[in-house]
mmCIF file of C-alpha atoms in Angstrom:
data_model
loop_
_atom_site.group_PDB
_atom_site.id
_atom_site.type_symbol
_atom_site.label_atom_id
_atom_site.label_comp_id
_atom_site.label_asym_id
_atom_site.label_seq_id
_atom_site.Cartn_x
_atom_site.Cartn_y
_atom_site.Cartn_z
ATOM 1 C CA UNK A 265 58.583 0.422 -36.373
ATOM 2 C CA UNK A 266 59.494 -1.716 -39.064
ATOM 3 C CA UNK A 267 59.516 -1.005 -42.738
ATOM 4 C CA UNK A 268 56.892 -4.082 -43.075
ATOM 5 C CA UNK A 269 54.769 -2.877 -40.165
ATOM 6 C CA UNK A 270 54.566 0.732 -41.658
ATOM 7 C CA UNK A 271 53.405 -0.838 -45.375
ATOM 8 C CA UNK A 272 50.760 -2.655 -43.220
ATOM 9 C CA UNK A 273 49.971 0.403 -41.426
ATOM 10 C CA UNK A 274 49.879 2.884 -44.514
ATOM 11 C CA UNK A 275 47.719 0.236 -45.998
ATOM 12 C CA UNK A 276 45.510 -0.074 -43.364
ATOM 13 C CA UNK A 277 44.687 3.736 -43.351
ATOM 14 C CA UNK A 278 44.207 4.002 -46.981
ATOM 15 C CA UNK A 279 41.454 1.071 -46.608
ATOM 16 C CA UNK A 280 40.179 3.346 -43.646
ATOM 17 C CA UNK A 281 40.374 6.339 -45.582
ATOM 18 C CA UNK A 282 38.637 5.002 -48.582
ATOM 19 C CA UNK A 283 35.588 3.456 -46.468
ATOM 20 C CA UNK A 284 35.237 7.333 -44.986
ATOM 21 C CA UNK A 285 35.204 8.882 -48.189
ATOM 22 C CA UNK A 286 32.513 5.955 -49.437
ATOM 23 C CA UNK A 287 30.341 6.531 -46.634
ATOM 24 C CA UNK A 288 29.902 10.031 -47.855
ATOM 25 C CA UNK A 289 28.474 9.696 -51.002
ATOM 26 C CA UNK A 290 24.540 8.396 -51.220
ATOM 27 C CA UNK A 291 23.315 6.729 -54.300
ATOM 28 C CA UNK A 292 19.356 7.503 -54.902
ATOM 29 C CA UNK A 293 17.246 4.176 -54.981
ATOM 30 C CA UNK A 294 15.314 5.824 -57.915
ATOM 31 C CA UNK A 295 17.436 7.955 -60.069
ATOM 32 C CA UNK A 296 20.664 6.169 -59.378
ATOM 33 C CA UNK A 297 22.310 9.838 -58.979
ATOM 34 C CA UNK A 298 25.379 10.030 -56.570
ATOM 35 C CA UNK A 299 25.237 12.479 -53.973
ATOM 36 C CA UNK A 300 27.113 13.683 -51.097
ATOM 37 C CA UNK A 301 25.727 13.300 -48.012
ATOM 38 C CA UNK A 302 25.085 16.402 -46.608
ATOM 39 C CA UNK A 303 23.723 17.526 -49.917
ATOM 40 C CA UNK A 304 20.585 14.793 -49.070
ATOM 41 C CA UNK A 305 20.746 15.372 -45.062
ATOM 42 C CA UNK A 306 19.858 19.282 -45.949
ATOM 43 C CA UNK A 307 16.807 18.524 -48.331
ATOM 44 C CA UNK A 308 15.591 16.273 -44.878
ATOM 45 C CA UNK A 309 16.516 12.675 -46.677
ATOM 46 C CA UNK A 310 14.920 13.678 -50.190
ATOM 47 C CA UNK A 311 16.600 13.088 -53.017
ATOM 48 C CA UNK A 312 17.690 16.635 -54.791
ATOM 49 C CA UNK A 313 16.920 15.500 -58.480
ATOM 50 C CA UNK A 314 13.806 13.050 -57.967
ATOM 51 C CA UNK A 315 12.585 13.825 -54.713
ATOM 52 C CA UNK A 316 12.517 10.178 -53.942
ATOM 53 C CA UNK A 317 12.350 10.074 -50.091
ATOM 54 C CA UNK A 318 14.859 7.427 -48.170
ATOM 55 C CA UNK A 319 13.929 5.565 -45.201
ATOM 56 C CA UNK A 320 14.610 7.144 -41.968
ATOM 57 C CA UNK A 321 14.637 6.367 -38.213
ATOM 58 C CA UNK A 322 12.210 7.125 -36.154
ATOM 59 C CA UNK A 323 14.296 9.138 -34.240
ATOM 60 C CA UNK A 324 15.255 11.096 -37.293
ATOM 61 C CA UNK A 325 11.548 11.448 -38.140
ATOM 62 C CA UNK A 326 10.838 13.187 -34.969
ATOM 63 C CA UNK A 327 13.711 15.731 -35.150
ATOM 64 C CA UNK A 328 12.153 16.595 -38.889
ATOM 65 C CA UNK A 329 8.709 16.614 -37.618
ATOM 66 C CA UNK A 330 8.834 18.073 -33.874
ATOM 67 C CA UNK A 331 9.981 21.779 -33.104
ATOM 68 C CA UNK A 332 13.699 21.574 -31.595
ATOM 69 C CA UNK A 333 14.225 20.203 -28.416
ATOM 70 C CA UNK A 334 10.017 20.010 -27.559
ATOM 71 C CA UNK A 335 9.764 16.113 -27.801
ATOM 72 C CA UNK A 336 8.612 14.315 -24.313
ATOM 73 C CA UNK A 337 8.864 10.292 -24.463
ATOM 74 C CA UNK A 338 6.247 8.647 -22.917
ATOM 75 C CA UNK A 339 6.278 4.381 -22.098
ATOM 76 C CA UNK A 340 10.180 4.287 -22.910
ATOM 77 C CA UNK A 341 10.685 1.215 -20.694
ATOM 78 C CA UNK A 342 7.357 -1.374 -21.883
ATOM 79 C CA UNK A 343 8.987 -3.981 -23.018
ATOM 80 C CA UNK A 344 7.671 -7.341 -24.946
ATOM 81 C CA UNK A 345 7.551 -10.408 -23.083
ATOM 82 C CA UNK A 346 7.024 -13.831 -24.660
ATOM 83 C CA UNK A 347 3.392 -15.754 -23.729
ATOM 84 C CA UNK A 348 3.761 -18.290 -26.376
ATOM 85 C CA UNK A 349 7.760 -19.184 -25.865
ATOM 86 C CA UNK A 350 8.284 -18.395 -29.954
ATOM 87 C CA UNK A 351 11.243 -20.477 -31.421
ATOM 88 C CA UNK A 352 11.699 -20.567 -35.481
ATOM 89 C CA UNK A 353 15.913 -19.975 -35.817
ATOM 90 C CA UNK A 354 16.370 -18.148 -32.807
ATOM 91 C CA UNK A 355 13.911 -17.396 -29.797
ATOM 92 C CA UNK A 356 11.542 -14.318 -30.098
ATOM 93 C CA UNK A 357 13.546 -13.037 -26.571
ATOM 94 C CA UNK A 358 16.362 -13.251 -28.614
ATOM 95 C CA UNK A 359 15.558 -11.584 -31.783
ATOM 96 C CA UNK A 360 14.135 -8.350 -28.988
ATOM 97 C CA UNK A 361 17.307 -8.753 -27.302
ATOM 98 C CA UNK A 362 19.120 -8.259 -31.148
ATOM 99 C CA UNK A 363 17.181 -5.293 -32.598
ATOM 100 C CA UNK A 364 17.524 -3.508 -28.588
ATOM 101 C CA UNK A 365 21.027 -3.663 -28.990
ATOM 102 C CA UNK A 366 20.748 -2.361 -32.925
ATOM 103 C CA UNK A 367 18.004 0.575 -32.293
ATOM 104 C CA UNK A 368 18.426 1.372 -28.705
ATOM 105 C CA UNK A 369 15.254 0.489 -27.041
ATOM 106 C CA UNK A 370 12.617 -2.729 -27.176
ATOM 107 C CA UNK A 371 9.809 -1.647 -29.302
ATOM 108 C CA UNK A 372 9.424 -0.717 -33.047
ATOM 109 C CA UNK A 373 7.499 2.544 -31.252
ATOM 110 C CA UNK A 374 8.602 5.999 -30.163
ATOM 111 C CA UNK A 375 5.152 7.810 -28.611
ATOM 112 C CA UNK A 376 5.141 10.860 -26.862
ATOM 113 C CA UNK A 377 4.046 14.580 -26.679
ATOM 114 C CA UNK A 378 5.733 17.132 -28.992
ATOM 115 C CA UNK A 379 5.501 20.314 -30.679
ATOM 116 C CA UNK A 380 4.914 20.780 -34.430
ATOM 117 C CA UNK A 381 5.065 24.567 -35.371
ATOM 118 C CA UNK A 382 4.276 25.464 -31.516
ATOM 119 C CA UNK A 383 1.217 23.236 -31.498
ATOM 120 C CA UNK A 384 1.468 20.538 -29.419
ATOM 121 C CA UNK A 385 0.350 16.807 -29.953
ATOM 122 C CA UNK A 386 0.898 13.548 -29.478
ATOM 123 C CA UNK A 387 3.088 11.513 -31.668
ATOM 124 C CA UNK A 388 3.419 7.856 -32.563
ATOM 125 C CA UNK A 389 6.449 7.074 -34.616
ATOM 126 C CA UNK A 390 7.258 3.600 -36.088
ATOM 127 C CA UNK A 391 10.669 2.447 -36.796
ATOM 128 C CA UNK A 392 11.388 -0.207 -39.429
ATOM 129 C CA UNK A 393 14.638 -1.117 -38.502
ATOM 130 C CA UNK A 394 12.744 -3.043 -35.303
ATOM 131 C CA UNK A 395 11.833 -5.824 -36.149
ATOM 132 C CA UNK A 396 9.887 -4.764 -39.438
ATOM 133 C CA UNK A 397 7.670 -1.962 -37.954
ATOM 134 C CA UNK A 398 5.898 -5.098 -36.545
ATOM 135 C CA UNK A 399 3.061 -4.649 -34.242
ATOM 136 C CA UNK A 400 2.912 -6.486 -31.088
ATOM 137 C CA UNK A 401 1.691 -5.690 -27.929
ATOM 138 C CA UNK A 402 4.210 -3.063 -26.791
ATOM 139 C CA UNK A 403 3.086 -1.295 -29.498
ATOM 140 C CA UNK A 404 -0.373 -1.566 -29.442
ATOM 141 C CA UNK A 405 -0.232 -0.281 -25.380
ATOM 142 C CA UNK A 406 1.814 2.436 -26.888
ATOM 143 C CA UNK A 407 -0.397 3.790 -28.989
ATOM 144 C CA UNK A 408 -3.640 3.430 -26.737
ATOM 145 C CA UNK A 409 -1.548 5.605 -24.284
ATOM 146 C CA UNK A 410 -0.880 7.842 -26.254
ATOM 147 C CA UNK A 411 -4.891 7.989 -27.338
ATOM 148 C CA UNK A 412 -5.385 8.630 -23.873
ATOM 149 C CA UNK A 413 -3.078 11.576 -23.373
ATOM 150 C CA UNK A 414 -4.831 13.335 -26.764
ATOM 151 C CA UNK A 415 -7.989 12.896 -25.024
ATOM 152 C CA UNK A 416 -6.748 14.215 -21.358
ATOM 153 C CA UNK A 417 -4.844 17.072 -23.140
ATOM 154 C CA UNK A 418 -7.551 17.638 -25.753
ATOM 155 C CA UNK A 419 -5.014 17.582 -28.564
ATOM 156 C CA UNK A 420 -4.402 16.265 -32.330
ATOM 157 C CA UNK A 421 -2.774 12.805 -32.592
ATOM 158 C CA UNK A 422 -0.334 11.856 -35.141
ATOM 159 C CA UNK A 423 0.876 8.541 -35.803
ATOM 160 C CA UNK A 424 3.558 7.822 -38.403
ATOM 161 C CA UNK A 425 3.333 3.928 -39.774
ATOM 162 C CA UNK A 426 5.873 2.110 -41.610
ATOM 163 C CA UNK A 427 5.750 -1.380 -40.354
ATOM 164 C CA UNK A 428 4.997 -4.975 -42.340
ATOM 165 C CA UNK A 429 2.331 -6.020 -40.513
ATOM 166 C CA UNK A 430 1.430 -7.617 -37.165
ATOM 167 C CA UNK A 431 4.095 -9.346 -35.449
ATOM 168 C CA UNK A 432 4.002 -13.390 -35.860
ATOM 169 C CA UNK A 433 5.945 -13.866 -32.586
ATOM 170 C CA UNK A 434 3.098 -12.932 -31.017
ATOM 171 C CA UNK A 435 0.286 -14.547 -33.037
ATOM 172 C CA UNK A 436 -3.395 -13.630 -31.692
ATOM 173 C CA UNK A 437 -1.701 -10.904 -28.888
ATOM 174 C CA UNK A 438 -0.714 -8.718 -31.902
ATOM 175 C CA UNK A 439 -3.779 -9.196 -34.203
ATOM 176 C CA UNK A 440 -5.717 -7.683 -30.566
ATOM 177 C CA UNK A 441 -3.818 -4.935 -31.195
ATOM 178 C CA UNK A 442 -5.650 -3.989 -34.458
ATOM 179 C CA UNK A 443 -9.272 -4.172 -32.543
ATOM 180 C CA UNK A 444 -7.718 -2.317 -29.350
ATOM 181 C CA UNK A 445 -6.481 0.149 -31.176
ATOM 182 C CA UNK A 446 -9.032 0.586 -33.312
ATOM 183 C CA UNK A 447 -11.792 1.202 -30.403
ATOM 184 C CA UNK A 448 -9.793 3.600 -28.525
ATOM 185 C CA UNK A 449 -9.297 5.530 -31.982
ATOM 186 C CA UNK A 450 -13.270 5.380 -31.722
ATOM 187 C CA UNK A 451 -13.468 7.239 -28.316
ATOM 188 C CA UNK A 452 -11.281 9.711 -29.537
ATOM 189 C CA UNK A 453 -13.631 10.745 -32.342
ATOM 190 C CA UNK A 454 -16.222 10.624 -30.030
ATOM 191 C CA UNK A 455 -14.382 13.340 -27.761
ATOM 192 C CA UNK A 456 -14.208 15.649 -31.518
ATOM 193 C CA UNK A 457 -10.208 15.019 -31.758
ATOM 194 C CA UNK A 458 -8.469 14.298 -35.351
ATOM 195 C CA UNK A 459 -6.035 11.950 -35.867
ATOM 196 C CA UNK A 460 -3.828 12.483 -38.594
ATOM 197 C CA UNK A 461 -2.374 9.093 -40.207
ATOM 198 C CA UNK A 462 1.347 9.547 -42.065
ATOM 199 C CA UNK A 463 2.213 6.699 -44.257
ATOM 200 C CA UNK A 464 5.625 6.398 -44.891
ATOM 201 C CA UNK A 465 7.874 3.681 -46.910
ATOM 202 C CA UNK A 466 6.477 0.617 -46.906
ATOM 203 C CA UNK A 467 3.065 0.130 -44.555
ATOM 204 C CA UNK A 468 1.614 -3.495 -44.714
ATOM 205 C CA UNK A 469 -0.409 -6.097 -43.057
ATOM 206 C CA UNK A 470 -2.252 -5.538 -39.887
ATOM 207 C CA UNK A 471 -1.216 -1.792 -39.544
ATOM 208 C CA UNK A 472 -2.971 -0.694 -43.055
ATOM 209 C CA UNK A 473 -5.758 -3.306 -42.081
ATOM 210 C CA UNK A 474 -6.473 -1.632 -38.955
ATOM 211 C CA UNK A 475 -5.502 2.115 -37.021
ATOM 212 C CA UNK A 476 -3.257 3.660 -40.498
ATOM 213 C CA UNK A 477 -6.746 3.722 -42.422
ATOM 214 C CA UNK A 478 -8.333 4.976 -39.947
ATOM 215 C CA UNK A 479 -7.235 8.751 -40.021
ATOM 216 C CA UNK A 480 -9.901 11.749 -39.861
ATOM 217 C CA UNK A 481 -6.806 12.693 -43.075
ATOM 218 C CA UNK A 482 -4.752 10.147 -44.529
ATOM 219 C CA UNK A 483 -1.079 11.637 -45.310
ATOM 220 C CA UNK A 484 1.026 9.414 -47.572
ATOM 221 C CA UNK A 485 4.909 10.636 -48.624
ATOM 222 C CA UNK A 486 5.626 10.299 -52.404
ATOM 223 C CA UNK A 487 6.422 7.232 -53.366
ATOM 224 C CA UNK A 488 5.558 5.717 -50.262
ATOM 225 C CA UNK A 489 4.561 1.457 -50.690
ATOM 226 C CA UNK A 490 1.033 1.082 -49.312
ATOM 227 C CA UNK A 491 -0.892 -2.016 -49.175
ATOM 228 C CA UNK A 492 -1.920 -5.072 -46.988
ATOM 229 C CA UNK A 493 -0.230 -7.968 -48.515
ATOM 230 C CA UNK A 494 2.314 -7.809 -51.204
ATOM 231 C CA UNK A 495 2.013 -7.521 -54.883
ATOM 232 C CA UNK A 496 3.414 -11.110 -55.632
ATOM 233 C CA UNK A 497 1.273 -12.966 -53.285
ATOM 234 C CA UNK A 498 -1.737 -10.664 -54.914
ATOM 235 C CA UNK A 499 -0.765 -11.376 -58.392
ATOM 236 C CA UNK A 500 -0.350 -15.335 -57.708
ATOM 237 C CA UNK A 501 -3.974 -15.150 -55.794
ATOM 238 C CA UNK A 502 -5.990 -13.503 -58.602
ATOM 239 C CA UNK A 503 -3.692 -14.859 -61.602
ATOM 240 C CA UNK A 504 -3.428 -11.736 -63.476
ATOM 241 C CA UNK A 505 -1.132 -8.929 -63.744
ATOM 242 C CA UNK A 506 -1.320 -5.943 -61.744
ATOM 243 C CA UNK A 507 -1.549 -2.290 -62.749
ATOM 244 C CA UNK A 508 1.093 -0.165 -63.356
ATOM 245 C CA UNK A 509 2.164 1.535 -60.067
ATOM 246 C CA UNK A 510 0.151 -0.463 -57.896
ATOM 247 C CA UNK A 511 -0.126 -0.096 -53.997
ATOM 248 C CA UNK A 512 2.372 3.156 -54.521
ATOM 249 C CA UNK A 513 1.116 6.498 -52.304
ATOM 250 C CA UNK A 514 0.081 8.159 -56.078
ATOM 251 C CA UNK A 515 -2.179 4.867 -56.996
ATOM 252 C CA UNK A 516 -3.614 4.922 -53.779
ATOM 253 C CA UNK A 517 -4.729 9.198 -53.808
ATOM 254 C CA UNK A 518 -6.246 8.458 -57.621
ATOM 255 C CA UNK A 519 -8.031 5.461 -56.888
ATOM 256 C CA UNK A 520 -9.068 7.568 -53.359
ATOM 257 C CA UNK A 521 -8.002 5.413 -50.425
ATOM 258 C CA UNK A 522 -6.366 8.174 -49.046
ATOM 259 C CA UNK A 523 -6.482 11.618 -48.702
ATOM 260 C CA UNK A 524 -3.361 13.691 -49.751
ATOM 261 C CA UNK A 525 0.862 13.021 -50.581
ATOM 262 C CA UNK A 526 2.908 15.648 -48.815
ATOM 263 C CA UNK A 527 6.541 16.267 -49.199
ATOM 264 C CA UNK A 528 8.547 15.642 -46.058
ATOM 265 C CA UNK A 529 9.574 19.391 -45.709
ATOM 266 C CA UNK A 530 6.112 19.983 -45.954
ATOM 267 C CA UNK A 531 4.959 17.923 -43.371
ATOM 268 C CA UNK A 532 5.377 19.487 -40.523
ATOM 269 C CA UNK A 533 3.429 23.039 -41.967
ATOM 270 C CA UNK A 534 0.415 20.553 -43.334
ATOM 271 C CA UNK A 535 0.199 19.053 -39.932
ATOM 272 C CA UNK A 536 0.246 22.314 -37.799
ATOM 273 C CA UNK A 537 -2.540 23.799 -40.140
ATOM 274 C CA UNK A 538 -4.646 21.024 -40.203
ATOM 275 C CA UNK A 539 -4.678 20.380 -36.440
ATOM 276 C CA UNK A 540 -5.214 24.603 -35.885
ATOM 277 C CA UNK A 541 -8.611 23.632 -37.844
ATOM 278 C CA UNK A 542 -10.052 20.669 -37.180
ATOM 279 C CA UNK A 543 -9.200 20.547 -33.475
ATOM 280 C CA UNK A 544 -11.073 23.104 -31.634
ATOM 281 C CA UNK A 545 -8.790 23.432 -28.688
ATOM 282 C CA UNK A 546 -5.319 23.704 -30.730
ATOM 283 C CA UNK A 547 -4.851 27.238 -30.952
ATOM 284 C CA UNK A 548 -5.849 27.550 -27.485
ATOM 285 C CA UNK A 549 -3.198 25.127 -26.254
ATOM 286 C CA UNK A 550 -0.992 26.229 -28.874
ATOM 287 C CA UNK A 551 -1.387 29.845 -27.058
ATOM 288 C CA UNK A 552 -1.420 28.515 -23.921
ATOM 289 C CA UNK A 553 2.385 27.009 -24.618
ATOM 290 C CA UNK A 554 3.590 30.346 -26.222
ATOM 291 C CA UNK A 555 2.657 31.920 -23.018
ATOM 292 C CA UNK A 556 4.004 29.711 -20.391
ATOM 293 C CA UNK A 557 7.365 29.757 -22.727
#
């Protein structure tokens, strides 16, 4: 090797080397401290000194939320199709085929059946890095399913929104998904099973319009951004300014349009106890689980 070709080299791995050490230092959104990663990864993706939560994966969500190892997916392989041949900059099959390859799978959803604290239920997880957290059809089918399960298995159902809103690629197939979901969350009232709603960082649109508000117990994380359409299209309608803190998870509990703001490490305790009393059958399938384990 040449003396040029090992400057080129040593300079290359110092530009490596610096991108490494970069990647392991966080900078909170909110306090603007700097942080090492593991530091943040250990308080579950909380800031330390603000508790400001970051956005996580959904995947990430259900290793926080779920007892190790005790996640089943359900509908991994519904995929969207395209009934109305979208085209804006690039085709709707193209954008899926984009944000499959980024995330891993086709849908902003993850549903299945896991355990929180050794009582199982089923979970819905969105994932904003899919396409928004949009709803389309996928997702609506998803979530029925899953409705379906709670009822067969007499358990709790949690779903976890963060999404903008109904998905425009699909037009009037994803604003069905508001009134389809909404009905089956009907039957499973009528069969005496709660559904616990988690909103997480930011829920908009035709989610917050439709199932998210529709919890037996609405569960927002601090600081969460809750709302239907944004603040500056709702300050431009009504021409006046808006109050201080506006559509955030702590304006939302005082003004009482929803019902409590749990910490992320507390999540997974506040979920356990509320399904052990208002679902009549957890601690019998809870038991049930401890004994076949």
């Amino acid at each position: 090797m040449g003396f040029v070709e090992f400057l080129k080299n040593l300079k290359r791995n110092e530009e490596r080397s610096a991108r490494d050490t970069a990647s392991h230092w966080i900078k909170c959104q909110k306090c603007n401290a700097l942080m090492y990663h593991k530091e943040v990864i250990a308080h579950q993706q909380v800031c330390p000194k603000c508790n400001y939560h970051f956005r996580i994966s959904a995947q990430e969500r259900i290793a926080l939320m779920c007892d190790e190892e005790s996640f089943i997916e359900y509908d991994k392989t519904l995929a969207p199709i395209d009934p109305l041949n979208f085209v804006d900059k690039e085709s709707y099959k193209q954008r899926i085929k984009k944000h499959e390859s980024k995330t891993g799978r086709p849908s902003s959803v993850i549903a299945g059946e896991g355990l929180i604290n050794r009582v199982p239920m089923q979970i819905v997880v969105f994932d904003f890095a899919f396409m928004g957290g949009s709803l389309g059809s996928v997702e609506g089918e998803k979530i029925v399913r899953a409705i379906n399960r709670a009822i067969q298995k007499r358990q709790s159902l949690v779903i976890v929104s963060t999404s903008g809103g109904a998905r425009m690629q699909e037009s009037t197939y994803s604003l069905m998904q508001m009134a389809k979901t909404s009905a089956a969350l009907n039957l499973l009232s009528q069969h005496g099973l709660p559904f616990f709603s988690v909103l997480s960082d930011p829920t908009f649109g035709g989610v917050s319009a439709s199932f998210a508000f529709l919890g037996d117990v609405i569960i927002a994380e601090p600081g969460a951004m809750i709302g239907f359409a944004g603040a500056r299209v709702i300050k431009q309608t009504i021409g006046s300014d808006l109050p201080e803190g506006f559509q955030t998870a702590e304006f939302l509990l005082e003004h009482g349009l929803i019902d409590m703001i749990v910490n992320r490490q507390d999540l997974r305790k506040t979920l356990s106890d509320l399904s052990l009393y208002l679902n009549p059958n957890a601690y019998e399938n809870s038991t049930l689980h401890y004994l076949q384990s």
